[in-house]
Structures are given as structure tokens and as C-alpha cells.
Amino acid sequence: MNEISSLPSLNELLGQNPNLRPNAQASNFARNFESQLGANGQSSENINAISPVAIDKTTPTDRVNAPGFANMFENFIKGVDAKKKISKTATQDLILGRSDNIHEAMVKSQEAGVAFNLMIEVRNKLVDSYKEIMRMQV
Amino acid sequence: MTMNLIPGVESTGSALSAEKIRLEIIAQNIANSNTTQDADGNVYKRKEVAFEEFVKTPERRVPGYVDENLYQGVRVTDVFDDQTPGRMIYNPGHPHANEDGMVEMPNVDVSREMVDLISASRAYEANLTVVKTSRRMAQQAMSIGK
């Protein structure tokens, strides 16, 4: 047996991560579904019984305090900003002679650019939907 | 949780760095193709790089997401000397000549170095194409909504 074949393959390495296994999503879904049933005080035997329409058990306060879209979007913008900062540092390092990897700085700046474009797309979509609502006939 | 918008860029970045080092070593070989004495007083030996695959394991795992910290890249593990003997030239006036008046020339073959140079430059180019394609894929996906 040579040395190359004794190294772990990509599939084996991916298999070590439970999220990357085949059918991991399906089994995760099944597990979540079962745990939800358990939390609602139902057993899986009752699953065939005619169940009433699912009742929303959240209170109005819960709904107000829940992290909303604004929160999510804020985190996203922070992520884009972080990418921009990484790109800036890489370019600075290159210009100041601390690093000599042109490709690294370029790749980082491209990444930041793509993230920024994505942010703009999401913003445009948001503004569009706002305008659509404002045009509603009363 | 950071965004991984340009897929495969981490592996490609490591390959670009590795090819850059390979190019540097080739440049060194060509520059020293007539060097009969190095810092230790021996004749210059042609240098070569050894690449090795490395797996970056994730520091933390977020359930439900494919972790972008998990990737396989390449790195230079060793720069080693080519031990084949260089050809001997009769030149008694040379300061590095031995008792018989022979000078050992470096075992660098410039034509071979040129071939390696082309190979390194093409490999670099291929990796750059991966970055470009990957970025274009992200941009094309973003134009779905337009």
C-alpha cells in the first residue's frame, strides 16, 4: 500500500462532518420534527389522528421582541463591512510592503465587491417592495 | 458565520501562493545558472519545490451550514537540492578551479528551467481562471432578480 492511498479521501473527510453526510438534511428534518412533537406534548403515535389547525402560541410581546428582518439585514451589512475591511487591510499590506501576494489582495477585493453588489441588490429589492406598498389603493 | 460568496477561492488562493513560490525558485535557478560557488563554498545546486495537499479543518461548526472553513489547499513543504553532479570544465585560471584545473558548473539546465517556467505560469493562469469564473458565477446569480 503506497502512501497516497493511505491518506484520507475528500469523501471520508466530508463524512466526518455530520452536516455534509448524504441525507443529513432529511434526517435532521425528521429529528427536528420529532423534537417539536415532543415539545407540544404529543407522541408520534397520535400523528395519524386528525390534528386541529396549528395554533400560533407566540404572544404579541414575543413577536415584537423576536429578531426581525432589520436585525438580520444589519448583521448582513456588518458581514459586508467586515469583508471590505479585510480587503482594505490586504491592499494596505501589499502597498506598504508587508505582504507580496498580489493575488490575495485582488481576490479579497473581488470578494468584497461581490458582497457589496449583493447588498445593493437586496436593498433595491427592499425599496421596490416599499414603493409597491405605498402605491396601494386605499 | 462569514459569507462565502466566491466558492473555491480559498483553495485557489493557496495554489496561487504555491505557484508563486515555484516561480521564485525557478527564477533563482536561472539566475544562478553560472554560479560556481554558493554561500557555503560549494557549487550551486538546482533547487526544486515539493507541493503537499493540506486540509484546513474548521474551527467551529455551525449546524445546518456547509462550513466554508473546511477546504483542501496546497502548500510548499520543501525546497530541496537536485543532487545530480554538474559538468566539469577545464579552466585553470578560474578562482574556483580544483587542483586539476577543473571547475564544476551548476547542474542547472536553462532550457529545462524554461519549460518549468511555462508550466508554473500556466498553472497560475489556470487558478486565476478559476477565481474569475467563480466570481462571474456569483454575479450571474445576482442578476437573476433583474
XYZ file of C-alpha atoms in Angstrom:
284
model
C 0.000 0.000 0.000
C 1.551 3.272 -1.018
C 1.440 6.469 0.964
C -1.054 8.275 -1.230
C -3.779 5.663 -0.839
C -3.377 5.689 2.945
C -4.330 9.389 3.058
C -7.999 10.103 3.801
C -10.075 10.959 0.757
C -12.254 14.050 0.470
C -15.374 11.916 0.885
C -14.082 10.447 4.136
C -13.199 13.894 5.443
C -16.578 15.273 4.450
C -18.212 12.266 6.076
C -16.734 13.304 9.413
C -18.859 16.433 9.344
C -22.408 15.364 10.243
C -23.842 18.221 8.176
C -22.215 17.037 4.994
C -23.347 13.401 5.018
C -25.808 12.314 2.377
C -29.405 12.505 3.558
C -28.218 14.573 6.535
C -30.864 17.169 5.740
C -33.633 14.594 5.662
C -32.609 13.028 8.956
C -32.120 16.474 10.535
C -35.622 17.394 9.416
C -37.031 14.187 10.875
C -35.211 14.772 14.161
C -36.409 18.378 14.417
C -39.940 17.308 13.586
C -39.920 14.670 16.322
C -38.499 17.061 18.901
C -41.187 19.602 18.015
C -43.855 16.988 18.514
C -42.329 16.111 21.873
C -42.346 19.759 22.917
C -46.033 20.087 22.068
C -46.847 17.160 24.362
C -47.903 14.896 21.512
C -46.489 11.471 20.915
C -45.637 10.214 17.500
C -48.451 7.665 17.777
C -51.030 10.419 17.542
C -49.599 11.601 14.272
C -52.313 9.830 12.292
C -55.136 11.351 14.337
C -56.834 14.340 12.788
C -54.964 17.269 14.276
C -56.517 20.704 14.639
C -55.105 23.640 12.731
C -51.764 24.572 14.218
C -52.201 27.323 16.766
C -49.652 30.095 16.911
C -48.557 30.028 20.526
C -46.402 33.161 20.380
C -47.689 36.137 22.316
C -47.698 39.628 20.771
C -44.741 40.576 23.023
C -42.799 37.598 21.691
C -43.418 38.736 18.181
C -42.279 42.278 18.926
C -39.137 41.125 20.730
C -38.204 38.498 18.132
C -35.174 39.396 15.993
C -36.749 40.841 12.894
C -35.690 41.431 9.366
C -33.976 44.708 10.292
C -31.747 42.816 12.715
C -30.899 40.209 10.092
C -30.134 42.857 7.497
C -27.945 44.704 9.964
C -25.878 41.560 10.541
C -25.595 41.105 6.803
C -24.334 44.672 6.354
C -21.825 44.070 9.147
C -20.615 40.981 7.250
C -20.174 43.018 4.066
C -18.347 45.704 6.031
C -16.038 43.062 7.552
C -15.183 41.838 4.037
C -14.445 45.394 2.941
C -12.140 45.866 5.930
C -10.306 42.597 5.206
C -9.844 43.729 1.613
C -8.546 47.126 2.793
C -6.012 45.522 5.142
C -4.787 43.158 2.398
C -4.325 46.065 -0.039
C -2.596 48.161 2.614
C -0.236 45.307 3.467
C 0.612 44.950 -0.206
C 1.255 48.664 -0.742
C 3.287 49.046 2.447
C 5.388 46.010 1.544
C 4.241 43.879 4.470
C 2.985 41.247 2.034
C 3.876 40.379 -1.555
C 0.773 38.458 -2.540
C -0.899 40.459 -5.295
C -3.445 37.712 -5.901
C -4.523 37.677 -2.256
C -5.300 41.387 -2.255
C -7.110 41.116 -5.605
C -9.170 38.105 -4.535
C -10.132 39.798 -1.261
C -11.184 42.964 -3.066
C -13.242 40.936 -5.564
C -14.920 39.132 -2.685
C -15.739 42.446 -1.031
C -17.078 43.760 -4.346
C -19.366 40.765 -4.857
C -20.663 41.051 -1.281
C -21.311 44.768 -1.777
C -23.200 44.124 -5.031
C -25.309 41.524 -3.248
C -26.107 44.074 -0.554
C -27.156 46.611 -3.183
C -29.409 44.029 -4.843
C -31.103 43.253 -1.540
C -31.538 46.970 -0.817
C -33.064 47.582 -4.261
C -35.500 44.742 -3.661
C -36.425 46.204 -0.276
C -37.020 49.697 -1.664
C -39.057 48.217 -4.518
C -41.355 46.387 -2.133
C -41.762 49.524 -0.010
C -42.749 51.502 -3.107
C -45.163 48.757 -4.106
C -46.898 49.028 -0.728
C -47.030 52.836 -0.937
C -48.777 52.579 -4.303
C -51.567 50.517 -2.742
C -55.062 51.951 -3.280
C -56.851 52.861 -0.054
C -20.637 32.972 10.288
C -18.923 34.647 7.432
C -20.200 34.674 3.898
C -18.548 32.535 1.284
C -19.720 34.244 -1.877
C -16.932 33.167 -4.222
C -16.761 29.378 -3.931
C -13.405 27.626 -4.066
C -11.442 30.806 -3.623
C -9.561 29.580 -0.550
C -8.112 26.504 -2.271
C -7.282 28.538 -5.359
C -5.607 31.218 -3.278
C -3.318 28.660 -1.661
C -2.470 27.250 -5.107
C -1.625 30.741 -6.382
C 0.739 31.265 -3.450
C 2.363 27.877 -4.045
C 2.867 28.522 -7.778
C 4.350 31.900 -6.917
C 6.976 30.240 -4.720
C 7.688 27.731 -7.506
C 8.251 30.623 -9.899
C 10.606 32.268 -7.418
C 12.674 29.082 -7.179
C 12.845 28.805 -10.982
C 13.995 32.419 -11.160
C 16.679 31.588 -8.606
C 17.837 28.608 -10.698
C 18.081 30.647 -13.897
C 19.850 33.492 -12.105
C 22.406 31.057 -10.675
C 22.915 29.022 -13.836
C 26.590 30.054 -13.895
C 27.252 30.329 -10.164
C 30.204 28.105 -9.301
C 30.251 28.931 -5.619
C 27.411 29.464 -3.166
C 27.466 30.833 0.385
C 28.975 27.575 1.711
C 31.715 27.461 -0.922
C 30.119 24.623 -2.939
C 28.819 24.784 -6.477
C 25.190 25.945 -6.842
C 22.700 23.069 -6.935
C 19.483 23.325 -8.859
C 16.537 23.746 -6.464
C 13.118 22.235 -6.713
C 9.889 22.640 -4.734
C 7.697 19.912 -3.267
C 3.966 20.584 -3.030
C 1.706 18.986 -0.463
C -2.021 19.000 -0.033
C -3.320 20.321 3.252
C -6.765 20.282 4.768
C -7.908 23.236 6.740
C -10.214 21.912 9.417
C -12.981 24.160 10.655
C -12.509 25.886 13.981
C -16.180 25.788 14.808
C -19.116 24.085 13.179
C -22.424 25.782 12.575
C -25.206 23.204 12.373
C -27.125 23.239 9.130
C -24.462 25.053 7.143
C -21.676 23.755 4.973
C -18.637 25.153 6.725
C -16.537 27.200 4.341
C -13.575 26.889 6.697
C -13.266 23.277 5.548
C -11.203 23.251 2.391
C -8.331 21.447 0.789
C -5.475 23.543 -0.452
C -1.874 23.165 -1.477
C 1.310 24.401 0.137
C 5.037 24.185 -0.437
C 6.510 21.827 2.141
C 10.081 21.607 0.959
C 12.643 23.246 -1.277
C 15.281 20.628 -1.984
C 18.536 20.471 -3.941
C 18.880 18.436 -7.113
C 21.920 16.253 -6.317
C 22.952 15.315 -9.866
C 26.603 16.322 -10.450
C 27.301 19.303 -12.696
C 29.561 19.095 -15.703
C 33.268 19.757 -15.227
C 35.018 22.387 -17.302
C 38.775 22.784 -17.699
C 39.618 26.339 -16.690
C 42.804 26.507 -14.591
C 42.688 30.312 -14.243
C 39.283 30.211 -12.546
C 39.367 31.081 -8.812
C 37.045 28.140 -8.062
C 39.087 25.576 -10.007
C 40.371 22.468 -8.182
C 43.922 21.104 -8.204
C 43.431 19.591 -11.671
C 42.215 22.940 -13.036
C 38.619 21.686 -13.348
C 35.625 23.839 -12.418
C 32.287 22.228 -11.597
C 29.440 24.098 -13.252
C 25.958 24.148 -11.672
C 23.578 21.333 -12.679
C 21.073 23.920 -13.952
C 19.767 23.329 -17.455
C 18.311 26.637 -18.613
C 16.102 25.046 -21.266
C 14.588 22.772 -18.620
C 14.035 25.749 -16.357
C 12.209 27.494 -19.199
C 9.867 24.514 -19.526
C 9.223 24.634 -15.768
C 8.667 28.373 -16.027
C 5.977 27.899 -18.660
C 4.402 25.149 -16.584
C 4.314 27.350 -13.462
C 2.917 30.301 -15.365
C 0.188 28.139 -16.952
C -0.735 26.666 -13.571
C -1.001 30.187 -12.151
C -3.169 31.193 -15.099
C -5.457 28.188 -14.602
C -6.009 29.120 -10.969
C -6.724 32.727 -11.923
C -9.339 31.455 -14.373
C -10.992 29.557 -11.531
C -11.234 32.774 -9.498
C -12.631 34.692 -12.475
C -15.203 32.017 -13.299
C -16.212 31.716 -9.678
C -16.756 35.461 -9.400
C -18.707 35.532 -12.657
C -20.937 32.741 -11.327
C -21.741 34.825 -8.241
C -22.508 37.872 -10.371
C -24.677 35.901 -12.765
C -26.635 34.506 -9.838
C -27.200 38.050 -8.626
C -28.613 39.101 -11.984
C -31.473 36.597 -11.588
C -33.594 39.296 -9.987
C -33.037 41.818 -12.786
